[in-house]
Tab-separated table of C-alpha atoms and ligand atoms in Angstrom:
chain	number	residue	atom	x	y	z
A	646	MET	CA	-0.226	0.288	0.251
A	647	THR	CA	1.419	3.452	-1.116
A	648	GLY	CA	-0.171	6.656	0.017
A	649	LYS	CA	0.719	10.620	-0.686
A	650	ALA	CA	-0.475	12.498	-3.418
A	651	SER	CA	0.472	16.209	-3.689
A	652	THR	CA	-3.035	17.754	-5.903
A	653	LYS	CA	-5.406	19.063	-3.086
A	654	ASN	CA	-9.002	19.188	-3.732
A	655	ASP	CA	-8.758	19.895	-7.337
A	656	ASN	CA	-11.382	19.715	-9.139
A	657	ARG	CA	-10.839	21.133	-12.479
A	658	SER	CA	-12.488	19.130	-15.495
A	659	VAL	CA	-10.463	18.307	-18.358
A	660	GLY	CA	-11.931	17.359	-21.725
A	661	THR	CA	-15.281	17.303	-22.435
A	662	VAL	CA	-17.800	16.363	-19.469
A	663	PRO	CA	-20.275	14.132	-20.253
A	664	MET	CA	-23.493	15.657	-18.229
A	665	ARG	CA	-24.780	19.223	-17.283
A	666	TRP	CA	-26.706	20.382	-14.697
A	667	HIS	CA	-28.933	23.148	-14.766
A	668	GLY	CA	-30.609	23.095	-11.717
A	669	ASP	CA	-34.285	21.812	-12.713
A	670	SER	CA	-33.083	19.331	-15.866
A	671	LEU	CA	-30.108	17.576	-16.841
A	672	GLU	CA	-27.866	17.472	-19.899
A	673	LEU	CA	-26.812	14.535	-21.511
A	674	LEU	CA	-24.212	13.969	-24.416
A	675	ASP	CA	-25.190	11.607	-26.365
A	676	GLN	CA	-21.853	9.140	-26.559
A	677	ARG	CA	-23.546	6.837	-29.498
A	678	LEU	CA	-22.880	9.447	-31.882
A	679	LEU	CA	-19.294	10.611	-31.013
A	680	PRO	CA	-16.892	11.449	-32.743
A	681	GLY	CA	-19.259	12.163	-35.565
A	682	GLU	CA	-21.919	14.410	-33.603
A	683	GLU	CA	-21.827	16.328	-30.500
A	684	HIS	CA	-25.877	16.241	-29.648
A	685	TRP	CA	-26.706	17.065	-25.956
A	686	ILE	CA	-30.819	15.459	-24.676
A	687	THR	CA	-32.201	17.275	-22.309
A	688	VAL	CA	-33.363	14.897	-19.495
A	689	GLU	CA	-36.751	16.209	-17.104
A	690	GLY	CA	-37.166	12.991	-15.069
A	691	ALA	CA	-35.675	10.513	-13.535
A	692	ALA	CA	-37.284	7.712	-15.402
A	693	GLY	CA	-35.867	9.402	-18.396
A	694	VAL	CA	-32.119	9.605	-16.993
A	695	ALA	CA	-32.519	5.552	-16.245
A	696	GLN	CA	-33.491	5.047	-19.903
A	697	CYS	CA	-30.420	6.935	-21.244
A	698	ILE	CA	-28.192	5.226	-18.696
A	699	ARG	CA	-29.432	1.753	-20.183
A	700	ASP	CA	-29.005	2.661	-24.028
A	701	MET	CA	-25.804	4.070	-23.396
A	702	VAL	CA	-26.117	7.866	-23.832
A	703	VAL	CA	-24.051	8.182	-20.517
A	704	ARG	CA	-21.884	5.202	-20.172
A	705	GLY	CA	-18.837	4.330	-17.472
A	706	ALA	CA	-19.140	3.510	-13.983
A	707	PRO	CA	-18.271	6.934	-12.454
A	708	ALA	CA	-20.305	8.880	-14.815
A	709	ILE	CA	-23.974	6.262	-14.331
A	710	GLY	CA	-23.398	7.325	-10.746
A	711	ILE	CA	-23.003	10.683	-10.970
A	712	THR	CA	-25.704	11.030	-13.505
A	713	ALA	CA	-28.288	8.553	-11.338
A	714	ALA	CA	-27.443	10.869	-9.037
A	715	TYR	CA	-28.857	13.799	-10.677
A	716	GLY	CA	-31.797	11.474	-11.630
A	717	VAL	CA	-32.417	11.347	-7.747
A	718	ALA	CA	-32.433	15.148	-7.980
A	719	LEU	CA	-34.771	15.512	-10.712
A	720	ALA	CA	-37.040	13.157	-9.133
A	721	ALA	CA	-37.508	15.764	-6.859
A	722	ARG	CA	-37.821	18.778	-8.927
A	723	HIS	CA	-41.012	17.032	-10.521
A	724	CYS	CA	-42.399	15.486	-7.750
A	725	GLY	CA	-46.133	16.581	-6.019
A	726	SER	CA	-46.338	17.407	-2.456
A	727	GLU	CA	-48.554	14.460	-1.452
A	728	ASP	CA	-46.225	11.260	-0.272
A	729	TRP	CA	-42.601	12.527	-2.019
A	730	GLN	CA	-40.500	10.430	-0.125
A	731	ALA	CA	-41.819	7.103	-1.462
A	732	THR	CA	-42.380	8.738	-5.070
A	733	ILE	CA	-38.983	9.478	-4.814
A	734	ARG	CA	-37.475	6.069	-3.551
A	735	ARG	CA	-39.922	4.632	-6.437
A	736	ASP	CA	-38.190	6.646	-8.649
A	737	MET	CA	-34.494	5.497	-7.083
A	738	GLU	CA	-35.527	2.032	-8.221
A	739	LEU	CA	-35.966	2.505	-11.774
A	740	LEU	CA	-32.475	4.072	-11.436
A	741	ALA	CA	-31.210	1.153	-10.072
A	742	ALA	CA	-32.599	-0.706	-12.699
A	743	SER	CA	-30.682	0.633	-15.364
A	744	ARG	CA	-27.101	-1.055	-15.449
A	745	PRO	CA	-26.558	-4.039	-13.009
A	746	THR	CA	-22.343	-4.311	-13.110
A	747	ALA	CA	-20.626	-0.906	-11.976
A	748	VAL	CA	-21.807	-0.466	-8.412
A	749	ASN	CA	-20.898	3.258	-8.447
A	750	LEU	CA	-24.687	3.581	-9.633
A	751	PHE	CA	-25.767	1.981	-6.236
A	752	TRP	CA	-23.274	3.427	-3.571
A	753	ALA	CA	-24.642	7.131	-5.536
A	754	LEU	CA	-28.119	6.389	-5.136
A	755	GLU	CA	-27.188	4.913	-1.496
A	756	ARG	CA	-25.928	8.056	-0.735
A	757	MET	CA	-28.868	10.567	-1.585
A	758	GLY	CA	-30.877	7.874	-0.430
A	759	GLN	CA	-29.291	8.734	3.073
A	760	VAL	CA	-29.861	12.179	2.177
A	761	LEU	CA	-33.269	12.207	1.433
A	762	SER	CA	-33.924	10.260	5.129
A	763	ALA	CA	-32.903	13.127	6.837
A	764	CYS	CA	-35.275	15.601	4.641
A	765	GLN	CA	-38.646	17.054	6.768
A	766	SER	CA	-40.161	18.589	3.775
A	767	LEU	CA	-40.500	18.226	0.138
A	768	HIS	CA	-38.637	22.171	-0.837
A	769	GLN	CA	-35.293	20.644	1.930
A	770	ALA	CA	-35.141	17.529	0.029
A	771	ARG	CA	-35.409	19.581	-3.678
A	772	GLU	CA	-32.260	21.302	-2.517
A	773	THR	CA	-30.459	18.860	-0.559
A	774	LEU	CA	-30.282	16.502	-2.891
A	775	ALA	CA	-28.943	18.862	-5.884
A	776	ASN	CA	-26.532	19.838	-3.876
A	777	GLU	CA	-25.366	16.696	-2.919
A	778	ALA	CA	-25.536	14.895	-6.693
A	779	VAL	CA	-23.232	18.658	-7.404
A	780	THR	CA	-21.008	17.430	-4.506
A	781	ILE	CA	-20.956	13.657	-6.001
A	782	HIS	CA	-19.990	15.030	-9.155
A	783	ARG	CA	-17.329	17.642	-8.053
A	784	GLU	CA	-15.786	14.912	-5.652
A	785	ASP	CA	-15.346	12.457	-8.593
A	786	VAL	CA	-13.008	14.969	-10.405
A	787	GLU	CA	-10.863	15.479	-6.987
A	788	ALA	CA	-10.574	11.395	-6.623
A	789	ASN	CA	-9.426	11.291	-10.275
A	790	ARG	CA	-6.555	13.863	-10.036
A	791	ARG	CA	-5.498	12.785	-6.424
A	792	MET	CA	-5.205	8.565	-7.756
A	793	ALA	CA	-3.342	10.123	-10.673
A	794	ASP	CA	-1.197	11.221	-8.396
A	795	TYR	CA	-0.573	7.871	-6.429
A	796	ALA	CA	-0.807	6.140	-10.016
A	797	LEU	CA	2.836	8.172	-11.135
A	798	GLU	CA	4.346	7.050	-7.792
A	799	VAL	CA	3.445	3.543	-8.495
A	800	ILE	CA	4.863	3.837	-12.200
A	801	GLY	CA	8.210	5.658	-10.995
A	802	ALA	CA	7.796	7.183	-14.184
A	803	ASP	CA	11.396	8.134	-15.388
A	804	LYS	CA	11.413	7.661	-18.500
A	805	PRO	CA	8.524	7.518	-21.114
A	806	VAL	CA	6.809	4.502	-20.931
A	807	GLY	CA	4.056	3.099	-23.732
A	808	VAL	CA	0.287	1.968	-22.575
A	809	LEU	CA	-2.400	0.644	-23.862
A	810	THR	CA	-5.726	0.989	-22.462
A	811	HIS	CA	-9.132	-0.679	-23.009
A	812	CYS	CA	-12.696	1.085	-23.293
A	813	ASN	CA	-13.235	4.146	-22.792
A	814	THR	CA	-12.321	5.808	-18.995
A	815	GLY	CA	-11.781	9.442	-19.544
A	816	ALA	CA	-14.095	12.970	-19.242
A	817	LEU	CA	-16.757	11.300	-20.809
A	818	ALA	CA	-16.738	8.173	-18.513
A	819	THR	CA	-16.458	10.163	-15.567
A	820	GLY	CA	-17.662	13.634	-13.975
A	821	GLY	CA	-14.801	15.361	-16.024
A	822	TYR	CA	-11.380	14.043	-15.744
A	823	GLY	CA	-10.446	10.163	-15.694
A	824	THR	CA	-9.614	6.922	-13.936
A	825	ALA	CA	-7.198	5.218	-16.559
A	826	LEU	CA	-7.096	8.189	-19.068
A	827	GLY	CA	-6.738	10.555	-15.965
A	828	VAL	CA	-2.885	8.887	-15.327
A	829	ILE	CA	-2.577	8.680	-19.050
A	830	ARG	CA	-3.677	12.398	-18.983
A	831	ARG	CA	-1.015	13.164	-15.966
A	832	LEU	CA	2.047	10.517	-17.228
A	833	HIS	CA	1.690	13.281	-20.527
A	834	GLU	CA	1.724	16.152	-18.410
A	835	GLU	CA	4.746	14.563	-17.011
A	836	LYS	CA	6.176	14.081	-20.508
A	837	CYS	CA	6.321	10.431	-19.008
A	838	LEU	CA	4.193	8.831	-21.999
A	839	ARG	CA	5.551	7.366	-24.906
A	840	ARG	CA	1.935	6.580	-26.898
A	841	VAL	CA	-1.095	5.320	-25.824
A	842	TYR	CA	-2.596	1.899	-27.341
A	843	ALA	CA	-6.150	2.174	-27.229
A	844	ASP	CA	-8.169	-0.997	-27.729
A	845	GLU	CA	-10.951	-0.268	-30.122
A	846	THR	CA	-13.677	-2.231	-27.825
A	847	ARG	CA	-15.722	-4.445	-29.618
A	848	PRO	CA	-18.732	-3.617	-29.490
A	849	TRP	CA	-19.450	-0.583	-28.613
A	850	LEU	CA	-15.980	0.819	-29.831
A	851	GLN	CA	-15.299	3.028	-27.010
A	852	GLY	CA	-11.845	3.156	-27.298
A	853	GLY	CA	-12.258	3.700	-30.950
A	854	ARG	CA	-14.912	6.599	-31.092
A	855	LEU	CA	-14.002	7.661	-27.608
A	856	THR	CA	-10.956	7.116	-26.558
A	857	ALA	CA	-8.943	8.088	-29.755
A	858	TRP	CA	-11.572	11.327	-30.190
A	859	GLU	CA	-10.700	12.254	-26.217
A	860	LEU	CA	-6.628	11.744	-26.950
A	861	ALA	CA	-6.658	13.297	-30.281
A	862	GLN	CA	-8.224	16.416	-29.305
A	863	GLU	CA	-5.810	16.930	-26.455
A	864	GLY	CA	-2.727	16.121	-28.895
A	865	ILE	CA	-1.562	13.155	-26.874
A	866	PRO	CA	0.271	10.337	-29.440
A	867	VAL	CA	-2.941	7.735	-29.570
A	868	THR	CA	-2.514	5.008	-31.837
A	869	LEU	CA	-5.835	2.826	-32.296
A	870	ASN	CA	-5.538	-1.126	-32.164
A	871	THR	CA	-8.111	-3.879	-32.894
A	872	ASP	CA	-8.362	-6.069	-29.649
A	873	GLY	CA	-6.783	-9.027	-30.969
A	874	ALA	CA	-3.627	-7.016	-31.844
A	875	ALA	CA	-3.127	-6.595	-28.205
A	876	ALA	CA	-0.861	-9.629	-28.158
A	877	THR	CA	1.331	-8.335	-30.666
A	878	LEU	CA	2.077	-5.006	-29.179
A	879	MET	CA	2.959	-6.385	-25.848
A	880	ALA	CA	5.523	-9.191	-27.538
A	881	SER	CA	6.965	-6.055	-29.946
A	882	GLY	CA	8.057	-4.980	-26.545
A	883	LYS	CA	6.248	-1.440	-27.388
A	884	VAL	CA	3.989	-1.396	-23.960
A	885	GLY	CA	5.606	-1.223	-20.692
A	886	TRP	CA	1.530	-0.489	-19.056
A	887	VAL	CA	-1.867	-1.933	-19.034
A	888	ILE	CA	-3.819	0.526	-17.556
A	889	VAL	CA	-7.730	0.768	-17.146
A	890	GLY	CA	-10.345	1.434	-15.014
A	891	ALA	CA	-13.374	-0.392	-13.084
A	892	ASP	CA	-17.029	-0.928	-12.506
A	893	ARG	CA	-16.601	-2.799	-9.456
A	894	ILE	CA	-13.676	-4.216	-7.066
A	895	THR	CA	-14.720	-6.569	-4.554
A	896	ALA	CA	-12.808	-7.615	-1.230
A	897	ASN	CA	-10.320	-9.461	-2.201
A	898	GLY	CA	-9.070	-7.281	-4.942
A	899	ASP	CA	-10.941	-8.670	-8.204
A	900	VAL	CA	-11.908	-6.673	-10.907
A	901	ALA	CA	-15.105	-6.175	-13.102
A	902	ASN	CA	-14.271	-3.953	-16.493
A	903	LYS	CA	-15.111	-3.842	-19.594
A	904	ILE	CA	-15.079	-7.063	-21.526
A	905	GLY	CA	-11.618	-8.511	-23.009
A	906	THR	CA	-9.970	-7.027	-19.822
A	907	TYR	CA	-9.474	-10.178	-18.034
A	908	SER	CA	-7.597	-11.341	-21.815
A	909	LEU	CA	-5.209	-8.194	-21.535
A	910	ALA	CA	-4.110	-9.165	-18.072
A	911	VAL	CA	-3.554	-12.891	-18.951
A	912	LEU	CA	-1.310	-11.481	-22.042
A	913	ALA	CA	0.298	-8.813	-19.676
A	914	ARG	CA	1.361	-11.616	-17.332
A	915	HIS	CA	3.088	-13.824	-19.731
A	916	HIS	CA	4.620	-11.003	-21.648
A	917	GLY	CA	5.963	-9.403	-18.696
A	918	VAL	CA	3.883	-6.387	-19.068
A	919	ARG	CA	2.815	-3.914	-15.817
A	920	PHE	CA	-1.280	-3.794	-15.220
A	921	MET	CA	-2.889	-1.093	-13.656
A	922	VAL	CA	-6.486	-1.190	-12.384
A	923	ALA	CA	-7.510	2.741	-11.981
A	924	ALA	CA	-10.549	3.684	-10.116
A	925	PRO	CA	-11.970	6.146	-7.262
A	926	SER	CA	-13.342	4.289	-3.915
A	927	SER	CA	-16.855	4.745	-5.172
A	928	THR	CA	-15.873	1.777	-7.274
A	929	VAL	CA	-14.931	-0.593	-4.655
A	930	ASP	CA	-17.720	-2.854	-2.936
A	931	MET	CA	-16.014	-4.414	-0.023
A	932	ALA	CA	-19.401	-5.786	0.681
A	933	LEU	CA	-18.835	-8.615	-1.988
A	934	GLN	CA	-16.177	-11.441	-1.387
A	935	ASN	CA	-15.197	-11.971	-4.417
A	936	GLY	CA	-15.700	-11.614	-8.594
A	937	ALA	CA	-17.910	-14.247	-8.684
A	938	ASP	CA	-20.649	-12.526	-6.902
A	939	ILE	CA	-20.304	-9.123	-9.064
A	940	PRO	CA	-23.546	-9.428	-11.756
A	941	ILE	CA	-22.376	-9.079	-15.255
A	942	GLU	CA	-24.386	-7.573	-17.219
A	943	GLU	CA	-25.610	-9.372	-20.422
A	944	ARG	CA	-26.693	-7.105	-23.749
A	945	GLU	CA	-28.922	-7.543	-26.926
A	946	ALA	CA	-27.915	-10.282	-29.477
A	947	GLU	CA	-28.319	-7.479	-31.727
A	948	GLU	CA	-24.926	-5.268	-30.933
A	949	LEU	CA	-22.863	-8.197	-32.421
A	950	ARG	CA	-25.687	-9.231	-35.297
A	951	GLU	CA	-25.674	-5.710	-36.515
A	952	PHE	CA	-23.523	-2.382	-36.626
A	953	ARG	CA	-25.661	1.156	-36.723
A	954	GLY	CA	-28.450	-1.143	-38.510
A	955	ILE	CA	-26.635	-3.130	-41.165
A	956	GLN	CA	-26.390	-6.836	-40.513
A	957	ILE	CA	-23.141	-8.175	-39.554
A	958	ALA	CA	-24.149	-11.446	-39.114
A	959	PRO	CA	-26.773	-14.168	-39.233
A	960	PRO	CA	-29.839	-12.508	-38.125
A	961	LYS	CA	-30.599	-15.787	-35.920
A	962	VAL	CA	-27.515	-16.636	-35.207
A	963	ASP	CA	-26.984	-17.550	-31.085
A	964	VAL	CA	-24.898	-14.348	-29.332
A	965	PHE	CA	-22.939	-14.564	-26.335
A	966	ASN	CA	-22.551	-10.815	-25.186
A	967	PRO	CA	-21.138	-10.109	-21.840
A	968	VAL	CA	-19.611	-7.040	-21.369
A	969	PHE	CA	-17.795	-7.294	-18.794
A	970	ASP	CA	-15.325	-9.900	-17.498
A	971	VAL	CA	-13.603	-10.301	-14.164
A	972	THR	CA	-10.126	-10.189	-13.929
A	973	PRO	CA	-8.388	-12.213	-10.603
A	974	ALA	CA	-6.709	-10.261	-8.457
A	975	SER	CA	-3.481	-11.937	-8.571
A	976	LEU	CA	-2.906	-10.629	-12.396
A	977	ILE	CA	-3.144	-7.220	-11.225
A	978	ASP	CA	0.344	-5.310	-10.289
A	979	ALA	CA	-1.247	-2.508	-8.629
A	980	ILE	CA	-4.803	-1.041	-7.643
A	981	VAL	CA	-4.879	2.740	-7.292
A	982	THR	CA	-7.231	4.852	-5.838
A	983	GLU	CA	-8.025	8.412	-4.600
A	984	ARG	CA	-6.234	6.615	-0.946
A	985	GLY	CA	-4.022	5.543	-2.334
A	986	ALA	CA	-2.536	2.222	-3.867
A	987	VAL	CA	-2.770	-1.361	-3.656
A	988	HIS	CA	0.095	-3.522	-4.781
A	989	ASN	CA	-0.512	-7.238	-5.085
A	990	PRO	CA	-3.776	-6.902	-4.493
A	991	ASN	CA	-5.814	-9.379	-1.929
A	992	ILE	CA	-7.721	-8.926	1.080
A	993	THR	CA	-5.475	-7.822	3.619
A	994	GLY	CA	-4.623	-4.695	1.227
A	995	MET	CA	-7.618	-3.859	0.409
A	996	ARG	CA	-9.206	-3.729	3.874
A	997	SER	CA	-5.868	-1.471	4.583
A	998	LEU	CA	-7.450	1.014	2.289
A	999	PHE	CA	-11.057	-0.284	2.582
A	1000	ALA	CA	-12.099	-1.479	5.715
B	1707	LIG	O1	-20.277	-0.328	-20.655
B	1707	LIG	P1	-19.657	0.824	-20.317
B	1707	LIG	O2	-18.642	1.274	-21.510
B	1707	LIG	O3	-20.284	1.871	-19.260
B	1707	LIG	O4	-18.415	0.001	-19.768
B	1707	LIG	C1	-17.686	1.069	-19.017
B	1707	LIG	C2	-15.991	0.426	-18.806
B	1707	LIG	O5	-16.125	-0.557	-18.857
B	1707	LIG	C3	-14.652	1.211	-18.310
B	1707	LIG	O6	-13.463	0.706	-18.404
B	1707	LIG	C4	-15.213	1.462	-16.518
B	1707	LIG	O7	-16.733	2.069	-16.354
B	1707	LIG	C5	-14.330	2.764	-16.029
B	1707	LIG	S1	-14.678	4.095	-16.657
B	1707	LIG	C6	-13.860	5.087	-15.853
């Protein structure tokens, strides 16, 4: 375990923030259309927010949690004065049912639920729930920046390193900075980044559409590769670290993240490449013993049979489409959070930070 970050409460976002809060409405950047089109959707109620999360308008574990918190604030804004506590809690159930794997969603709803329980009136609930959502949003950016400092210590970046990443873990997946991509941003700032290799990340192409877009906008050197090219890249010696985010981390240090992460960890161990998971403490679920307990979302077969309405497989072929997998703790060199880093994670190391 290490822990000595220099950045204090820095909540400046970088890159394109995925949500904008206006007090009585929420705007979400429709990430399904990126990078071709920057289209903002105005959402006015919790049901609409839940639908946007389910449909991947907004995605990425921390961004889902923050968006759900704003969804609860909207629920208070739009409910009538009768039975307001029960009405808001029903809306919270809708939000909780949107996606199952990222624990940040349930963490944020739990926090909003505690604030709601302490409210004496609807007027108070409207104000305090909105404030809490804004706080959750702000704290996420602070946490991202602090974990990037810790990650730099772990990497011990004294000379530029090549990094392979998976999915999108940047500003678009968080409150506006990034977990794994935040670490990569910091490496670039410190002139310790040789190049980022971005897995395109089938089937939603978060790597190609979002990560490559975010990095290119900031002039961070990025090369896009198919997911299948990862082994060849590692064998070439161009990659020193694989750095990924997480959707849920259990008490023993197992990590659920975008499907394909587990394969990267196996490949990294084979090739002597280091493997880091960067995530805020809101992604840690100490209530679950190990990764086998994590609910893994499976999505529609059409996501593999079609691409943007074009058929790319036989229309009735059986499909296996889990969208997350679990990387065992034994394949991870370090889990880095805003509280510090756990090296060679196991239950003891995890408890020392998240008891
Ligand atoms: O299906 P998605 O796009 O929501 O999956 C996102 C990921 O798996 C990310 O790696 C994870 O949420 C970390 S984001 C900081």
